[in-house]
Coordinates of C-alpha atoms in Angstrom, one line a residue:
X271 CA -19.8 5.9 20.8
X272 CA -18.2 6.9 17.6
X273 CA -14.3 6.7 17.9
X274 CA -13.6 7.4 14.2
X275 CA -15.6 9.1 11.4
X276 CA -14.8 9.7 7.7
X277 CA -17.2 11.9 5.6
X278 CA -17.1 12.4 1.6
X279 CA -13.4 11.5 1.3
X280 CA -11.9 11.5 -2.3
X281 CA -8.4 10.4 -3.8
X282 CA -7.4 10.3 -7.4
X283 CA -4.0 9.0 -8.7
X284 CA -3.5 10.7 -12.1
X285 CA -6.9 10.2 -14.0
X286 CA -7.7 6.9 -12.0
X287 CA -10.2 7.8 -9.1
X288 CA -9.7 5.7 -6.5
X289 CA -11.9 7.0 -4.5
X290 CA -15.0 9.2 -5.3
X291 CA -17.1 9.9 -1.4
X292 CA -16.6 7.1 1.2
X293 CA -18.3 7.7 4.4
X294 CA -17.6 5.3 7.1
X295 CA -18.6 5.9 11.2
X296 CA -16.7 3.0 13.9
X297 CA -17.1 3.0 17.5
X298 CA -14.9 2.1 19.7
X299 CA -15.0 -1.8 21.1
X300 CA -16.6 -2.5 17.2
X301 CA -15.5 -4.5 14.2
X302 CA -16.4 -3.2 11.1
X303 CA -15.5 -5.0 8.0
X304 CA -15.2 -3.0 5.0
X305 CA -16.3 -5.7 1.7
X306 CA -15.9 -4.9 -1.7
X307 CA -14.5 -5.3 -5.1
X308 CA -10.6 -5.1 -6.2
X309 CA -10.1 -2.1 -6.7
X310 CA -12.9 -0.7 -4.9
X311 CA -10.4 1.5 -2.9
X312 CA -10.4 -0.6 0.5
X313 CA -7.1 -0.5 0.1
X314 CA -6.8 3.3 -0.7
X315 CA -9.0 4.1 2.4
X316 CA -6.5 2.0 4.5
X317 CA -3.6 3.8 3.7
X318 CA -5.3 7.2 4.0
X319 CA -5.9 6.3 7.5
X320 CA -2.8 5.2 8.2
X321 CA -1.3 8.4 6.8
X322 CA 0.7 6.8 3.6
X323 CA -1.7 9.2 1.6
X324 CA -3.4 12.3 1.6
X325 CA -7.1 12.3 0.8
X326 CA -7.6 15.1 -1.7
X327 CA -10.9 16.0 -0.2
X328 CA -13.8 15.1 2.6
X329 CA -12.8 14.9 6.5
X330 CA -12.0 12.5 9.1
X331 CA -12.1 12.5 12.6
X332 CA -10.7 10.9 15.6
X333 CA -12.6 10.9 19.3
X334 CA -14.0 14.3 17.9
X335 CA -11.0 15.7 17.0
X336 CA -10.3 16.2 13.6
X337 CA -7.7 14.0 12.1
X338 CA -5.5 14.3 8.7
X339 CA -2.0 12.7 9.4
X340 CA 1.0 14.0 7.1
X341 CA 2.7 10.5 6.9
X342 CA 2.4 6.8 9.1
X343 CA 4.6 8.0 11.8
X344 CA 2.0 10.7 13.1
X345 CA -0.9 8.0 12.4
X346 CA 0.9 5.5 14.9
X347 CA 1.0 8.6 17.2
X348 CA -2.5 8.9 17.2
X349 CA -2.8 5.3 18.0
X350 CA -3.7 4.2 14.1
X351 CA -2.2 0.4 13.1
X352 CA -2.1 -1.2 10.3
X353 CA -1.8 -4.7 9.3
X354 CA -1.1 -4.4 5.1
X355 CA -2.3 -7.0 2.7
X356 CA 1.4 -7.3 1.8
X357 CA 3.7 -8.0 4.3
X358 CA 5.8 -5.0 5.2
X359 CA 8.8 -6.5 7.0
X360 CA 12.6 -5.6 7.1
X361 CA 13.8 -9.4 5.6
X362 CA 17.2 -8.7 7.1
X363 CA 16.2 -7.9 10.6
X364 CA 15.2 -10.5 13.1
X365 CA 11.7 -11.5 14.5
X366 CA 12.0 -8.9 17.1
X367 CA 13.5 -6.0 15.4
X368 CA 10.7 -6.2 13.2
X369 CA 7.4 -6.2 16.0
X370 CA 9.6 -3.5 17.7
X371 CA 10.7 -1.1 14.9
X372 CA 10.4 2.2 15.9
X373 CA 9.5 1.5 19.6
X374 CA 12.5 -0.3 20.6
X375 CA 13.4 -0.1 24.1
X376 CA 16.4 1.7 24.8
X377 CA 17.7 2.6 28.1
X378 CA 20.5 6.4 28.3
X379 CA 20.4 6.3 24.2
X380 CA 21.8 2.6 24.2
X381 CA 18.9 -0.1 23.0
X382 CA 18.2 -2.3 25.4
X383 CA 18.0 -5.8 23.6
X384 CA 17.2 -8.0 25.9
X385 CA 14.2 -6.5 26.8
X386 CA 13.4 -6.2 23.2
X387 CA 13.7 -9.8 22.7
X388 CA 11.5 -10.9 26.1
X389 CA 9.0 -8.5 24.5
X390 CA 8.9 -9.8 21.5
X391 CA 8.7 -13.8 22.8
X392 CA 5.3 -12.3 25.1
X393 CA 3.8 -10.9 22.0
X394 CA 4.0 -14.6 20.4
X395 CA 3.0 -16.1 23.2
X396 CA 0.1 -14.2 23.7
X397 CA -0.6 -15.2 20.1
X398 CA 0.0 -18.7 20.2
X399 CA 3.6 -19.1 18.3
X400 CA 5.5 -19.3 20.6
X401 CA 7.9 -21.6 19.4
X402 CA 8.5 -18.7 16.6
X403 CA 12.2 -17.9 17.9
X404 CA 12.2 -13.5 18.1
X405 CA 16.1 -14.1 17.2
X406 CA 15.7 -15.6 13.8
X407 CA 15.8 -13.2 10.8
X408 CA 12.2 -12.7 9.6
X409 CA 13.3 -13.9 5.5
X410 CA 14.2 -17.8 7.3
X411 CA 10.8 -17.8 8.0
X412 CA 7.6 -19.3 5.9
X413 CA 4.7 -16.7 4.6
X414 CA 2.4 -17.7 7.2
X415 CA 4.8 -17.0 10.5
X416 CA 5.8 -13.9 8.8
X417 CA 2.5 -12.7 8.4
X418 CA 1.9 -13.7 12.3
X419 CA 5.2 -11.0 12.7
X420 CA 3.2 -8.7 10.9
X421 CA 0.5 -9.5 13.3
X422 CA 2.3 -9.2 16.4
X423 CA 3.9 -6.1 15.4
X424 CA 0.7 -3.9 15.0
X425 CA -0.6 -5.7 18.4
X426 CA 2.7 -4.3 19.9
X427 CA 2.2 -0.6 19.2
X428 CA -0.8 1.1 21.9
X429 CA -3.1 1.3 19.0
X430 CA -7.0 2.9 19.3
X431 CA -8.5 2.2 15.9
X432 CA -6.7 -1.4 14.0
X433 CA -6.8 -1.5 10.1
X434 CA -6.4 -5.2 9.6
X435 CA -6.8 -5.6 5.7
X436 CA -6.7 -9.1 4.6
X437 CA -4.6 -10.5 7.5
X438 CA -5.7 -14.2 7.4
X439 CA -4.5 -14.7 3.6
X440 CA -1.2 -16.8 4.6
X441 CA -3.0 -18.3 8.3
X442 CA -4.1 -21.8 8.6
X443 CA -7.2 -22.5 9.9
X444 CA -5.4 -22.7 13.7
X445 CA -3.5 -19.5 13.8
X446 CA -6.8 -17.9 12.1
X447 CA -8.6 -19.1 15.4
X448 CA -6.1 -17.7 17.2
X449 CA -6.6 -14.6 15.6
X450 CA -10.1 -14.1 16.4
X451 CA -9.2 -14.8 20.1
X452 CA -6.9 -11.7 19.9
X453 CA -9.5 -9.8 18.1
X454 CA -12.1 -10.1 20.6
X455 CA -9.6 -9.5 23.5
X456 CA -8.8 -6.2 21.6
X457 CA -12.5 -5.1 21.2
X458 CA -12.9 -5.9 24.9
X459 CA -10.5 -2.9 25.6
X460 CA -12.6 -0.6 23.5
X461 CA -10.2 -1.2 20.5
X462 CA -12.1 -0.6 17.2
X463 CA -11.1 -2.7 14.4
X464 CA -11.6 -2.1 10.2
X465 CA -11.3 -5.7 8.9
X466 CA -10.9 -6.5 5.3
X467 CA -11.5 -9.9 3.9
X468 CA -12.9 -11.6 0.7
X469 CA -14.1 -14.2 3.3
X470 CA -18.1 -13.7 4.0
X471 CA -17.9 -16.2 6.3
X472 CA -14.8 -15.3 8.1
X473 CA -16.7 -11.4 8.1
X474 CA -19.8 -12.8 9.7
X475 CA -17.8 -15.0 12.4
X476 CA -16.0 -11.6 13.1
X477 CA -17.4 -8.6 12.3
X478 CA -21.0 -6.9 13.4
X479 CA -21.3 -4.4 11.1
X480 CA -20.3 -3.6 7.5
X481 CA -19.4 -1.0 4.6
X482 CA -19.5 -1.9 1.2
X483 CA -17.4 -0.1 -1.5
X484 CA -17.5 0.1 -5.0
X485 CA -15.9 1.8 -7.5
X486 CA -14.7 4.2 -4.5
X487 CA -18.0 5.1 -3.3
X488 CA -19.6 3.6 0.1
X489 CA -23.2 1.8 -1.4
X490 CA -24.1 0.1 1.8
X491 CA -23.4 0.1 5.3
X492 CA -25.5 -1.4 8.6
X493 CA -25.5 -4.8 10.7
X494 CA -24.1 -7.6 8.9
X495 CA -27.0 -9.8 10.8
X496 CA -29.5 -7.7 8.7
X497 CA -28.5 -9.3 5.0
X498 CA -27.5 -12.2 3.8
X499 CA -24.4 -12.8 1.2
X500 CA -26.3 -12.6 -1.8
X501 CA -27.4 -9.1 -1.1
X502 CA -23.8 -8.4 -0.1
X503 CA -22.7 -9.6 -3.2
X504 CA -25.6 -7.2 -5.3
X505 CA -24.3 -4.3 -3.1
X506 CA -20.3 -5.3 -4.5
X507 CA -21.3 -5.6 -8.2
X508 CA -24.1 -3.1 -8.5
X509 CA -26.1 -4.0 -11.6
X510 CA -23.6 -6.9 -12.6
X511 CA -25.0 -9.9 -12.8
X512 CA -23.2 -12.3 -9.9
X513 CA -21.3 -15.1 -10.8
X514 CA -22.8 -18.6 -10.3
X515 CA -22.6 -19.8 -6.6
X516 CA -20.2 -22.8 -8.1
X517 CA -17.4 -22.8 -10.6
X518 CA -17.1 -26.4 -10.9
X519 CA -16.9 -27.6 -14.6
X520 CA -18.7 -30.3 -16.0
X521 CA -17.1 -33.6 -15.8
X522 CA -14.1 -34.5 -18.7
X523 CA -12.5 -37.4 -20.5
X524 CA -9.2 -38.9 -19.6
X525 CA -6.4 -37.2 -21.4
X526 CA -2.9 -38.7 -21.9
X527 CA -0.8 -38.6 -19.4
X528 CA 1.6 -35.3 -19.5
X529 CA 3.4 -35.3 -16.0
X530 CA 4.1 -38.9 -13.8
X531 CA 6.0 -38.5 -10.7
X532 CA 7.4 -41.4 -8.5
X533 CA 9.0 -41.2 -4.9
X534 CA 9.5 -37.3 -5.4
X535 CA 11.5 -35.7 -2.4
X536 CA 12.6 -32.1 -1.3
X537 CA 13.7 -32.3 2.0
X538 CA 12.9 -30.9 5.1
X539 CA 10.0 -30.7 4.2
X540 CA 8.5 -32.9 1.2
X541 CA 9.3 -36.8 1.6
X542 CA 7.4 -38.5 -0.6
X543 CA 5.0 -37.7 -3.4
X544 CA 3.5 -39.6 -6.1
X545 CA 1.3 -38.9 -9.0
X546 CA 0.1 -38.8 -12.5
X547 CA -1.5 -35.4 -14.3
X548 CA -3.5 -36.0 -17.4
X549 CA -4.2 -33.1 -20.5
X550 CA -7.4 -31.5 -19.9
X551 CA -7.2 -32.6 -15.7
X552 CA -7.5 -30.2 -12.9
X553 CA -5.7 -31.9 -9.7
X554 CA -5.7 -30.4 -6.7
X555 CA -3.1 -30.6 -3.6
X556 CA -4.9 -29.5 -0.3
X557 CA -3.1 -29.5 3.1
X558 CA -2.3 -27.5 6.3
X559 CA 0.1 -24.7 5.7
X560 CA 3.7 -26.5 6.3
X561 CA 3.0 -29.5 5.1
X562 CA 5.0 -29.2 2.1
X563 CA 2.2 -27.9 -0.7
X564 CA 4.1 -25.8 -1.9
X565 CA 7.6 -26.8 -1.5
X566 CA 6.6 -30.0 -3.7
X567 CA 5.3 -27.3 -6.8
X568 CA 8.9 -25.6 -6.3
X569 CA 10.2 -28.4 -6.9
X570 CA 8.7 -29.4 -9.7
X571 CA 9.5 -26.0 -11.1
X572 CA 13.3 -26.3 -10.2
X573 CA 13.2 -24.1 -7.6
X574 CA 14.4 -26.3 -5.0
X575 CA 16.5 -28.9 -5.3
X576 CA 14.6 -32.4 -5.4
X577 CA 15.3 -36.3 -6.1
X578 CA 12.9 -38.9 -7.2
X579 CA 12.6 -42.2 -8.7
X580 CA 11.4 -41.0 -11.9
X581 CA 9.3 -38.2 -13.5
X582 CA 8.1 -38.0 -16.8
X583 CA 7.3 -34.7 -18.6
X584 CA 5.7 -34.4 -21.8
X585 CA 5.2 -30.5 -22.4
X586 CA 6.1 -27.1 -20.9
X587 CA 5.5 -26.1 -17.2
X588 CA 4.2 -22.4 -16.4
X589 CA 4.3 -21.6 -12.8
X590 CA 2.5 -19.2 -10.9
X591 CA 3.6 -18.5 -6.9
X592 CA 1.8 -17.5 -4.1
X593 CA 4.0 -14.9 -3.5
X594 CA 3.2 -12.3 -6.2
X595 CA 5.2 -9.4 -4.5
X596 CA 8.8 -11.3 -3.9
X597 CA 8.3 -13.6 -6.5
X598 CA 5.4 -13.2 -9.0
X599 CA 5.4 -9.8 -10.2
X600 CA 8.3 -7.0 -11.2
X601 CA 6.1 -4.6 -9.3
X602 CA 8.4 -1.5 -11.0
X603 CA 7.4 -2.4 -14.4
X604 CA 4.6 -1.9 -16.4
X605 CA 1.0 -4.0 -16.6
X606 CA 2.2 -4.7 -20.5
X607 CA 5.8 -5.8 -19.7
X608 CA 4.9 -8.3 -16.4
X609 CA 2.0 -10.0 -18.9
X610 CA 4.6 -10.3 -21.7
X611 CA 7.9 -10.8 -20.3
X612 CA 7.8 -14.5 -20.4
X613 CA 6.7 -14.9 -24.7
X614 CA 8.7 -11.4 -25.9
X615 CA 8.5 -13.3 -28.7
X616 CA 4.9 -12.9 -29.8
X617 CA 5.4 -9.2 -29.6
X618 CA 8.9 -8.5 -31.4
X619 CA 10.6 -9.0 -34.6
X620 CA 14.6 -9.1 -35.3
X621 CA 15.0 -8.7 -31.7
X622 CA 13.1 -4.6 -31.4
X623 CA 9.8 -4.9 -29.4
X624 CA 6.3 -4.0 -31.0
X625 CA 5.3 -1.5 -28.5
X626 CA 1.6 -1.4 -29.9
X627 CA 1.4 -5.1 -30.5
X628 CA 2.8 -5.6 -26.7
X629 CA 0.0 -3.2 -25.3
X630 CA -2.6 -4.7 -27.4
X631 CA -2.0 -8.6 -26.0
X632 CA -1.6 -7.1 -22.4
X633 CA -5.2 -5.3 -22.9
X634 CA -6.8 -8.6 -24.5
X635 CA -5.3 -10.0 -21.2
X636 CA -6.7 -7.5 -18.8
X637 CA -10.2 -8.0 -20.5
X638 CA -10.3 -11.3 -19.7
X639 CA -9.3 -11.2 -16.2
X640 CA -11.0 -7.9 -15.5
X641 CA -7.7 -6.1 -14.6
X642 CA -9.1 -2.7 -13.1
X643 CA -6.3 0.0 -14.6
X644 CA -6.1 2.8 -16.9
X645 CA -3.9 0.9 -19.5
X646 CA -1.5 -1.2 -19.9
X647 CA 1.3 0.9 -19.2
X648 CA 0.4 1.7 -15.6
X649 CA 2.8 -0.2 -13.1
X650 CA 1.8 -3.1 -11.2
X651 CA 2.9 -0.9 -8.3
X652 CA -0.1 0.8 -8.3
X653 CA -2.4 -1.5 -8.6
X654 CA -4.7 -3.4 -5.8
X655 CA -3.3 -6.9 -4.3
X656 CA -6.3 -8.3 -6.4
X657 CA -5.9 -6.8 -9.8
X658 CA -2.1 -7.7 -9.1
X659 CA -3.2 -11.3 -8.5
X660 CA -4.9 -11.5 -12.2
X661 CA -1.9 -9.6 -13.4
X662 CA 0.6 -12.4 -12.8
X663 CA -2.2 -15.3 -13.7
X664 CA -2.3 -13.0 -17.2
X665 CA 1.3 -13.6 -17.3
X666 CA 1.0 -17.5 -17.2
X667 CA -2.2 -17.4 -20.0
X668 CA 0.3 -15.6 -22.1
X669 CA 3.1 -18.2 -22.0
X670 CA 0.1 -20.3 -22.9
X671 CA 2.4 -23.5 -20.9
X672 CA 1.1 -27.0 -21.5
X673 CA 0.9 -28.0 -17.6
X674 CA 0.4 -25.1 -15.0
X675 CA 1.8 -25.0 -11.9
X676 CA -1.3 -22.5 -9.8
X677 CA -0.2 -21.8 -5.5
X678 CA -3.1 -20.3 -4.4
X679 CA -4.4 -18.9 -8.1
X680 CA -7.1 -16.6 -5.8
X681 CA -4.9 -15.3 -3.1
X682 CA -6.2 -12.1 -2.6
X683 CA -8.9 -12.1 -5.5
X684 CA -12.4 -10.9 -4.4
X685 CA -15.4 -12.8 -4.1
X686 CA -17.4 -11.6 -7.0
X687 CA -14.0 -12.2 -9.7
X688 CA -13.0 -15.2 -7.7
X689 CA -15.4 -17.4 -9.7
X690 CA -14.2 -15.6 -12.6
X691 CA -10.9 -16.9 -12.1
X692 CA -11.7 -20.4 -11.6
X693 CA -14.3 -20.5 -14.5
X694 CA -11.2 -19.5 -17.1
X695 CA -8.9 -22.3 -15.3
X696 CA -11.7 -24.7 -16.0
X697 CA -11.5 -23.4 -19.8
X698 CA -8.1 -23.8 -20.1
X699 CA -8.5 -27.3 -18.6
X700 CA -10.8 -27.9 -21.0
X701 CA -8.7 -26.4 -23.8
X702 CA -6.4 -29.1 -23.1
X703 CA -4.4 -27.6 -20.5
X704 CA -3.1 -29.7 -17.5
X705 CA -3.4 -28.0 -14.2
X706 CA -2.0 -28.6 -10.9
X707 CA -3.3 -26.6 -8.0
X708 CA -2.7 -25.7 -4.7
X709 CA -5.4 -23.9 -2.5
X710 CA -6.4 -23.4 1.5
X711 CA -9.4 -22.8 1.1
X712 CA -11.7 -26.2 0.5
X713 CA -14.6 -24.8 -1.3
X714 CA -12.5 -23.7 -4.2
X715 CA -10.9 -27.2 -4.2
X716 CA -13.9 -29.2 -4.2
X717 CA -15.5 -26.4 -6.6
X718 CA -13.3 -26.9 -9.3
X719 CA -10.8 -29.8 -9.7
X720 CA -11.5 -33.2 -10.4
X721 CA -9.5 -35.4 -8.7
X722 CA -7.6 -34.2 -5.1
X723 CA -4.8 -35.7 -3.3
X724 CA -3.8 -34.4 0.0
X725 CA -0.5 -34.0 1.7
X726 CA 0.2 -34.5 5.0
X727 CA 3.4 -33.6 7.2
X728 CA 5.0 -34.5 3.8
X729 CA 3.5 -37.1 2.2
X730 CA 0.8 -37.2 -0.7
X731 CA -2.0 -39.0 0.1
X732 CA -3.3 -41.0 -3.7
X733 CA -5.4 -39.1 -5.3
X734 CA -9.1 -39.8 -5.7
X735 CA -12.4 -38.3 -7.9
X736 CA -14.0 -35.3 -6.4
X737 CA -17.1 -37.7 -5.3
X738 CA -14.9 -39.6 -3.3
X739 CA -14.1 -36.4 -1.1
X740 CA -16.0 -33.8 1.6
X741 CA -14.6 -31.2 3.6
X742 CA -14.7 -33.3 6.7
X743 CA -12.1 -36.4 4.7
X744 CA -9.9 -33.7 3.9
X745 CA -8.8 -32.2 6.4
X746 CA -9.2 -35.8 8.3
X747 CA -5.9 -36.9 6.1
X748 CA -4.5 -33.3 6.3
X749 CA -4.4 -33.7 10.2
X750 CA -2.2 -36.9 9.8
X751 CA -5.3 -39.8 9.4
X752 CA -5.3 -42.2 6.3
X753 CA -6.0 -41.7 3.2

């Protein structure tokens, strides 16, 4: 039975259309995943269900009934949750004032906090965290348990329909897992659930049926046990020819050493870390979220405070973090000023800014990347998690840095650009460019770099040629085994 329908619906911001007819039909007790390009307008469609937006045309419906919610607050009514790419959390607020905002219990106009707080622990206990305290404030905690806040919270409201839209991007493979448990509880009840994810393989081990999108119209819909990923992939890119199945390079010369670190240390959690980067070398750190990934590329950076026995630096370190929103990107500013900010110099003279030579590096960047916007002077506000993604790696091929510093370089980058992505990282490897590289996801690891090391509740295993590691190895020193 068809829970919620959408027919022809439209939505243009300015002269961008974002959307241009998307029809989509979910029943209820169904998970539908919704694939596509950045900038395909999944994310559009999400927040037009969840009432952020208006749609400018079309209609939805909701049981039968027709549906067209002024703002979120009347979409929650209706029993529509939503799970952003982005985490949306209060920083300042606690665990449980966060899962609870806006249904807080409250007993004769007084809130009732303890039961707020017991609530709050069941929720994370029915997801598996429990040892994630609901009296903490939500900004002392990593990405990955604030995304399983963000989790918890949409699982606390009564919701019908579930618009989960990349919730796995900061979940280890565990808590993913854990996810899927709670997914298929949910569909038990008759929940219907509109997943998003760049993942095929997480959509197949999830989903049963499928939309595709592109370029704001709805191409392809049906069972996902009826195609296989390449002919999800045609449906994504349309006439585009796909990338190749594998970005990984072909093998390089040794390059002088440009980075050597010895004993390196940032406690709590890195507490020992050794290696040696070479020009023209992609390395790559793999390891279970927590284990101190990325707290050992801060460091390096200067972002957290650090000892070691010795570390040699020949050259200029660009940095690029996995958290674009907080700390990649100046969301409020333009597509021109957040690829430029970094080298003003190439684009000004006697301290005054060249306006036109500013917009014209920022669009040679977007070409390269395939940054989907109007021009340079749209704010990264606007755009889509993806295109913001390519945004801040534009940033960092500006600087044009000597050694780059990548956390998860394809965090929220689509399968058909991913490649793109990692095929210009092997160019600028091959350039000359050093290149150290975090990433969860193995494939892209073992696609690309050329020697991994892997850390391990703190420690850096050695690091060893590509042939000398498999999936299976990996994740056998990553769970705590010898290198």
């Amino acid at each position: 039975m068809t829970l919620l329908k959408l027919h022809a619906i439209e939505k243009r911001f300015g002269p961008t259309i974002a959307l241009d007819g998307v029809d989509l039909e979910v029943a209820a007790g169904e998970v539908h995943a919704v694939i596509g390009e950045n900038g395909a307008g999944k994310s559009t469609l999400m927040n037009i269900l969840s009432g952020a937006f208006a749609s400018d045309r079309g209609e939805m419906s909701l049981d039968g009934i027709p549906y067209a919610p002024i703002d979120p607050a009347e979409a929650r009514r209706a029993g529509i949750a939503h799970i952003h790419q982005e985490l949306a959390l209060c920083p300042h607020l606690s665990v449980a004032e966060n899962m609870l905002l806006g249904t807080e219990p409250s007993a004769f106009g007084w809130l009732d906090r303890q039961t707020m707080f017991e609530r709050a622990a069941a929720l994370l206990r029915e997801f598996g965290r429990a040892e994630i305290d609901p009296h903490v404030r939500t900004s002392n905690l990593s990405l990955a348990d604030q995304q399983v806040v963000e989790i918890c919270r949409a699982l606390a409201r009564d919701a019908r329909v579930m618009l989960m839209d990349e919730p796995t991007s900061s979940l280890q493979r565990s808590n993913v897992e854990r996810l899927f448990r709670m997914i298929q509880k949910l569909r038990d009840r008759g929940i219907a659930i509109i997943y998003i994810s760049h993942f095929l393989e997480e959509v197949r081990e999830i989903a049963e049926r499928f939309t595709v999108l592109r370029d704001g119209k709805s191409v392809a819909t049906g069972a996902l046990s009826g195609v296989t990923d390449a002919e999800l992939i045609s449906f994504m890119v349309g006439g585009r020819p796909s990338p190749a199945a594998s970005p990984r390079p072909l093998p390089r010369g040794e390059g002088s050493v440009v980075l050597e670190v010895e004993n390196l240390a940032a406690p709590p959690r890195v507490h020992s870390a050794s290696f040696v980067l070479r020009r023209g070398e992609i390395l790559g750190i793999a390891g279970l979220i927590g284990s101190g990934r990325t707290e050992l590329i801060r460091a390096l950076f200067g972002l957290q405070r650090a000892t070691a026995t010795r570390i040699r630096l020949h050259g200029s370190f660009g940095y690029l973090s996995e958290d674009r929103k907080r700390e990649g990107l100046a969301l409020a500013l333009s597509i021109a000023d957040n690829i430029t900010m970094s080298r003003l110099s190439t684009c000004a003279r006697a301290g005054w800014l060249n306006l036109r030579q500013q917009a014209a590096q920022a669009r040679d960047a977007m070409q390269r990347l395939r940054v989907k916007a109007a021009g340079p002077e749209i704010k990264v506000a606007r755009l889509s998690g993806g295109n913001q993604q390519k945004v801040a790696l534009g940033r960092l091929l500006h600087q044009d840095p000597d050694i780059l510093l990548l956390d998860e370089p394809a965090r929220g980058i689509d399968i058909a650009t991913r490649q793109d992505v990692f095929a210009e990282i092997a160019q600028l490897a091959a350039s000359g460019k050093a290149i150290l590289m975090v990433s969860s996801y193995l494939p892209e690891l073992l696609g690309v770099c050329d020697r991994i090391a892997v850390m391990s509740r703190g420690r850096l295993s050695p690091a060893r040629p590509i042939s000398e590691w498999t999936a299976d190895s990996i994740m056998e020193v990553a769970i705590g085994g010898s290198a």
